[in-house]
Steps between C-alpha positions, in 0.01 A plus 500: 500500500140550394566385145691195380868589463589606146829384351661654191675237287768650274662254259561491125429123496124458450500138622663598829266801542203269448636239743564763768153651447349153537693444823379835634143400420538168685638693799202743491713795391410731218760556232567710195756395240740736323731399213766759589618730775404793277139380467481454877640847567255656252212366714666530842329711761624476861271278704354315200697179564593320819804326349693478173653183357745573220737314276858623517595489132255663262532715190504869591509567874627205703345369819790656691428841344133455590591425863720811510223715350241368746728566799469868405136506387341270760759387758260281698390292199655151533667362188588135434755450222508178299799397289639210301847616611585358846802733531574577869649843420200596291268375775683715756480805272125454449437461874718804582292699252191434710338181370332287765615176337699360208365166378660275240311329220347250501288654772387287792135593561526446876810719531333771292187475714706549819660810349160636395370450854801690632458771238136545588573523872319179582790318651867521596752601238750241407441149369 
């Protein structure tokens, strides 16, 4: 990529958005925060972002609904879903819907970094 990868951060929790944006900066990724799925979708243009990180439970559209929408609008855009609910059935549903990863809060920075590398095509998927 000629430009630094750009990550969309979609979460209604400002503190978590800020923390994720800070992590992206440390990793030399660009980021843009959004407080809701609706605000992200209002600005979404295919190709604008290299990856989306989204909270699962938010007012309005959920992270799962965002994943489902993006599978239609931009199928190749990787999405990482973050949730405080470590429910295995919910995790399976999110992954079946097309998310690259489902991470539980609190987020381990190294695990998230491995998933970002995979999402950006810089390394093997998995981790």
